XYZ file of C-alpha atoms in Angstrom:
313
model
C 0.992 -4.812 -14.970
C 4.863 -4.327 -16.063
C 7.053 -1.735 -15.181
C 8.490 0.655 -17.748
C 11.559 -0.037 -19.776
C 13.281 2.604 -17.675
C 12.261 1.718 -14.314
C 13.754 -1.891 -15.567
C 16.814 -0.423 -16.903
C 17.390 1.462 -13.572
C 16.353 -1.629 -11.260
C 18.950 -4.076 -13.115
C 21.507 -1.036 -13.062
C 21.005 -0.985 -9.368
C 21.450 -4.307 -9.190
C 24.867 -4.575 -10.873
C 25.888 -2.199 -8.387
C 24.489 -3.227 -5.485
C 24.760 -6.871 -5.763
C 27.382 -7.702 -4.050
C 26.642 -5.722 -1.146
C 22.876 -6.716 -1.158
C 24.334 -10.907 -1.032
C 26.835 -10.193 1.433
C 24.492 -7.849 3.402
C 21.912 -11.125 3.564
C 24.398 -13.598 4.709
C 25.272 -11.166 7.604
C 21.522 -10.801 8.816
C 21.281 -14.852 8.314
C 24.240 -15.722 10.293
C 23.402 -12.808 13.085
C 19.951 -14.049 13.349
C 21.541 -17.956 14.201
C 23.482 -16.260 16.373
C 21.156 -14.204 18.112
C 18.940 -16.933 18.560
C 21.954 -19.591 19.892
C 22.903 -17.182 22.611
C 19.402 -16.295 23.584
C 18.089 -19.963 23.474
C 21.268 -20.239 25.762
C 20.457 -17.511 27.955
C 17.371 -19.645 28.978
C 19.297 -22.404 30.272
C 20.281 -20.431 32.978
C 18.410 -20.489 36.040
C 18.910 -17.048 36.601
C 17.309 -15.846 33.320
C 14.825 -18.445 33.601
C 13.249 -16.576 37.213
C 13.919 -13.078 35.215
C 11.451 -13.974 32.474
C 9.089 -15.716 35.871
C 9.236 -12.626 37.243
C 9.252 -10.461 34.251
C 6.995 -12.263 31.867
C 7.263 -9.664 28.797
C 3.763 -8.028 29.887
C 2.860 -4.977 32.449
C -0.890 -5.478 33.599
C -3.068 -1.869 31.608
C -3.820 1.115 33.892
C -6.941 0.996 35.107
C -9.947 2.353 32.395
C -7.357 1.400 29.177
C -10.471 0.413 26.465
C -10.026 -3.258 25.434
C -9.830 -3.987 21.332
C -8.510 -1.968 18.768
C -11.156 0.498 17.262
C -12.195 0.705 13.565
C -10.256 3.586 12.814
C -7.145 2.468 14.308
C -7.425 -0.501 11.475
C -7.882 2.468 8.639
C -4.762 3.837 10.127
C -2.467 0.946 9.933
C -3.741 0.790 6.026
C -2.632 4.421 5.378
C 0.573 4.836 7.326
C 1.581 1.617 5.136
C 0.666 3.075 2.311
C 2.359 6.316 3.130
C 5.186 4.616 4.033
C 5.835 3.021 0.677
C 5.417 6.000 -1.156
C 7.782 8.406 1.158
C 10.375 5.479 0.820
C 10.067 5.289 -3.339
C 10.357 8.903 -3.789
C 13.254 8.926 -0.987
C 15.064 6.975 -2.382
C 14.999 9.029 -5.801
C 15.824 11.811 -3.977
C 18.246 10.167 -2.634
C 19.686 8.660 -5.531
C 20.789 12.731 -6.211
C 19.647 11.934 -9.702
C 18.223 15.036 -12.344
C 14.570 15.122 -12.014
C 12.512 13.708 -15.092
C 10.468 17.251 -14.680
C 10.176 20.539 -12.306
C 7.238 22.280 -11.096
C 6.572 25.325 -10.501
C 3.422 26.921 -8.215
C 0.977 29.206 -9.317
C 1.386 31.847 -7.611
C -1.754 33.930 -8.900
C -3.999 31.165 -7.012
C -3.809 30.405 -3.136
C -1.799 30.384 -1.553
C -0.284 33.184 -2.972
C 3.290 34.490 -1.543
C 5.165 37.759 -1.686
C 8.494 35.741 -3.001
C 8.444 33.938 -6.233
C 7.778 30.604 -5.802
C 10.735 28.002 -5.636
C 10.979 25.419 -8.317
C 10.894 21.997 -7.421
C 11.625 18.493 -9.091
C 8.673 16.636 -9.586
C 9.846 13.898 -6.978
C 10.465 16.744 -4.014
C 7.045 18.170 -4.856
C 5.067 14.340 -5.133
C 7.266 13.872 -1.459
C 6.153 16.603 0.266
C 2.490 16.488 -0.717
C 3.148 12.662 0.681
C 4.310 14.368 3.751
C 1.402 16.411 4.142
C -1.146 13.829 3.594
C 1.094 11.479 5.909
C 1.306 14.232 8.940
C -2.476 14.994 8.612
C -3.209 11.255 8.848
C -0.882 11.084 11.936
C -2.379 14.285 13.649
C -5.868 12.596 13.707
C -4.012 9.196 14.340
C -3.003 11.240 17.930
C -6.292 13.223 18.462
C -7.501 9.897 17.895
C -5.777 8.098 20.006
C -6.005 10.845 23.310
C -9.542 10.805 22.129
C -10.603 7.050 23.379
C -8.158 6.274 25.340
C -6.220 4.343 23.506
C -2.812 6.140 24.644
C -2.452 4.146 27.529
C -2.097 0.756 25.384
C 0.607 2.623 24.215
C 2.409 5.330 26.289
C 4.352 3.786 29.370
C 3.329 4.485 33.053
C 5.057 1.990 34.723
C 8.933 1.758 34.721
C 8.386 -2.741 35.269
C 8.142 -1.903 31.190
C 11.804 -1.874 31.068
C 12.567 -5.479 32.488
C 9.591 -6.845 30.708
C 11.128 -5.606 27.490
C 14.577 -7.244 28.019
C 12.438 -10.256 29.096
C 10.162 -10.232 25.905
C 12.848 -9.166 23.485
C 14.655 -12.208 25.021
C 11.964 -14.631 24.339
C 11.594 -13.577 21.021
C 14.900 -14.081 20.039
C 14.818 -17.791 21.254
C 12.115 -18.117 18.853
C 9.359 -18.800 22.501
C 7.161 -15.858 21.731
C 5.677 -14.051 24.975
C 2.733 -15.463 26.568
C 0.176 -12.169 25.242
C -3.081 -11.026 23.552
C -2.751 -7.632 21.805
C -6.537 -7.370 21.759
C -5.940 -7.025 25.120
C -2.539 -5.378 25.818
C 0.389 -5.072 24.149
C 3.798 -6.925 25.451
C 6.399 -4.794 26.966
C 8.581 -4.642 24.087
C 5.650 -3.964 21.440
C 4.140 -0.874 24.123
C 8.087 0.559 23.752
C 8.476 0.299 19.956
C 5.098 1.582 19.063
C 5.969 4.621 21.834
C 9.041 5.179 19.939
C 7.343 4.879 16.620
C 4.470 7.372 16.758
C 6.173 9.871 19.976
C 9.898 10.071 18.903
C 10.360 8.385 14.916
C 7.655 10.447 13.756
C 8.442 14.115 14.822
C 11.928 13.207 13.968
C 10.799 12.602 10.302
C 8.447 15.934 10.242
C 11.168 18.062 11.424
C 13.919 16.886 9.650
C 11.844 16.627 6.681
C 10.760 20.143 7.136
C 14.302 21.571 7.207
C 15.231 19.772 3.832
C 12.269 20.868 2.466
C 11.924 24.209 0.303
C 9.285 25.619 2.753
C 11.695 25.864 5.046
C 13.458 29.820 5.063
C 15.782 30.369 2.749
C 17.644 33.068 5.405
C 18.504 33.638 9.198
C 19.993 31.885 11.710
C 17.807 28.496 11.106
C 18.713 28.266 7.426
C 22.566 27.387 7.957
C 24.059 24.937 6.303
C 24.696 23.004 10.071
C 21.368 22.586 10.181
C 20.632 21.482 7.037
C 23.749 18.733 7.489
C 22.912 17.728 10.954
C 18.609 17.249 9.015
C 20.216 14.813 6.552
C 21.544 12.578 8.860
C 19.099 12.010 10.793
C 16.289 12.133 8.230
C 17.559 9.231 6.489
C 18.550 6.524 9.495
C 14.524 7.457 10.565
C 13.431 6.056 7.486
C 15.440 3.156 7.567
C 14.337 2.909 11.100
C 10.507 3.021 9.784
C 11.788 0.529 7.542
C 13.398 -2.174 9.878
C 10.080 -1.616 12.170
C 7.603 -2.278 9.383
C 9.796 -5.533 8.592
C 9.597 -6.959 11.991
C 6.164 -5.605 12.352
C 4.925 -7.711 9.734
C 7.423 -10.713 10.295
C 5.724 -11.173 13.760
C 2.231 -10.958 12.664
C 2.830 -13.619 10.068
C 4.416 -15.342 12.207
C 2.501 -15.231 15.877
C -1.222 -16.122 14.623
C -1.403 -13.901 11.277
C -5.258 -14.721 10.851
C -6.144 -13.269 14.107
C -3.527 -10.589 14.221
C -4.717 -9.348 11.048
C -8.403 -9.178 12.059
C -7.435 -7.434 15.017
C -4.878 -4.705 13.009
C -7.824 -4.688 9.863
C -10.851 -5.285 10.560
C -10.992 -4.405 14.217
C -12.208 -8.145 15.214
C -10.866 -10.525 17.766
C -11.663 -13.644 15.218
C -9.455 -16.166 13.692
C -11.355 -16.135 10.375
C -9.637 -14.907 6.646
C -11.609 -11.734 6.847
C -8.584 -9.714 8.205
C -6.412 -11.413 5.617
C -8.556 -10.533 2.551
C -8.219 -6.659 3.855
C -4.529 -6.519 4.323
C -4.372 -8.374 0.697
C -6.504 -5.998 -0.985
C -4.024 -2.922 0.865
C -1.301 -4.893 -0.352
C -2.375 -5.201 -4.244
C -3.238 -0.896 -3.801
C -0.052 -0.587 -2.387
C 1.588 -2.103 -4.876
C -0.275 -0.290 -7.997
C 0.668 2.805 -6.569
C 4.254 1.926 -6.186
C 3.885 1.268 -10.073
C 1.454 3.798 -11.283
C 3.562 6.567 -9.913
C 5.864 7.695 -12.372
C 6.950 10.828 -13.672
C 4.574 10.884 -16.575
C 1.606 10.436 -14.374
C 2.995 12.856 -11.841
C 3.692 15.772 -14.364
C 0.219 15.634 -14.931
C -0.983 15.639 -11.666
C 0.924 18.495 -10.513
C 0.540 20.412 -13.791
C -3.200 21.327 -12.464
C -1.379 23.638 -9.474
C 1.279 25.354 -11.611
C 3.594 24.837 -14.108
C 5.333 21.432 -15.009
C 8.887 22.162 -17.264
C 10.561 19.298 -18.459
């Protein structure tokens, strides 16, 4: 499958612009991550650090009655917040890009919902976004209902402050390239328990509430539709994504890299195996993921939305 002439056009334009920064951006992160890993693998030497990590080995035993294995649906959810993901990020970044929409669409307001004010009109990007942010915040809502459901918040949520040092100690280890004695099926390290809290009970709402503000749901008039608010929406909003961004990286990076076939069992197919079951999952989400990031083009989208109002352009 090949990408449109103008998607080309645009990706080489972008890449006349941005290649410098992108090459000089990439030796940074290479010579930061030698570093990183010199000083930490130094660190170690030190008998001091050495009895930190003995006495905080990266992992704080469960509470009592935390379930053991990831569930079925936790595996559908780590499919669909990926694929989420990728599609929030492509039509962010047109949005961000401050570009003229390829088309604008325009709700029907003699259907349901119907409103008292005429309906705003949006560019066909904003409108695929925010139906992305709907889907996204309905699959995180039953992602936490879920989650309180079984149990599974306390593989997650922190009751023990010993998570603190046994994040330094695992983040530590990790960046000397010794990866934390753990098993995930079991419980997560320290440092995994934190970023996953900060992921789904801090990055998240932060993303639906900015997100919100920018939106055109959002009141046009009163005291919460000043242009602060709006500013103070924008700069958050977009360090979030980039922080959903730098998460997913790692996130995969470690499961590659710290037994991928049984990692991806565990994240996929709910097994604690080491076979290529997991593997063939995640590929297949990958290839979708993929086909959507092509297939979703103005074109395509003007005809979509054209069946709840009316497409211009």
């Amino acid at each position: 499958m090949t990408t449109t002439p103008t998607t080309s056009a645009r990706a080489a334009e972008w890449w006349r612009a941005q290649r410098t920064r992108v090459l000089w951006g990439t030796l940074i992160a290479v010579v930061a991550f030698v570093v990183i890993v010199v000083v930490a693998r130094l660190l170690r030497g030190i008998p001091a650090v050495e009895a930190f990590i003995d006495t905080y080995p990266g992992v704080v035993p469960p509470p009592e009655g935390t379930p053991v294995g990831i569930p079925w649906w936790l595996g559908w959810q780590h499919f669909l917040n990926a694929f989420f993901l990728v599609l929030l990020v492509k039509t962010g970044l047109e949005l961000r890009g401050r570009r003229r929409p390829p088309g604008f669409w325009t709700r029907d307001n003699t259907r349901w919902p119907r409103t008292r004010r005429a309906p705003r009109r949006l560019g066909i990007w904003l409108w695929f976004h925010l139906w992305l942010d709907a889907l996204w915040v309905l699959v995180g809502i039953t992602y936490v209902v879920l989650l309180f459901a079984t149990g599974q918040w306390l593989r997650i949520v922190p009751t023990d402050w010993a998570v603190v040092p046994n994040a330094v100690s695992a983040a530590l280890q990790y960046a000397s390239l010794e990866w934390p004695t753990e098993d995930s099926w079991i419980v997560y390290n320290a440092l995994q328990q934190l970023a996953y809290f900060s992921v789904v009970f801090i990055a998240a709402p932060l993303a639906l509430v900015t997100g919100l503000r920018l939106s055109s749901i959002w009141p046009a008039e009163g005291r919460w539709a000043s242009a602060r608010t709006e500013r103070m929406a924008r700069a958050v909003h977009y360090p979030v994504m980039l922080f959903f961004l730098a998460f997913t990286f790692v996130h995969v990076v470690l499961v590659l890299s710290t037994g991928a076939l049984r990692k991806l069992n565990q994240m996929y197919a709910a097994r604690d195996a080491d076979d290529w079951i997991g593997f063939a999952i995640f590929a297949l989400s990958v290839v979708v993921m993929v086909v959507a990031w092509v297939v979703a083009t103005p074109p395509l989208l003007k005809r979509i939305a054209a069946k709840s109002g009316r497409v211009q352009g």
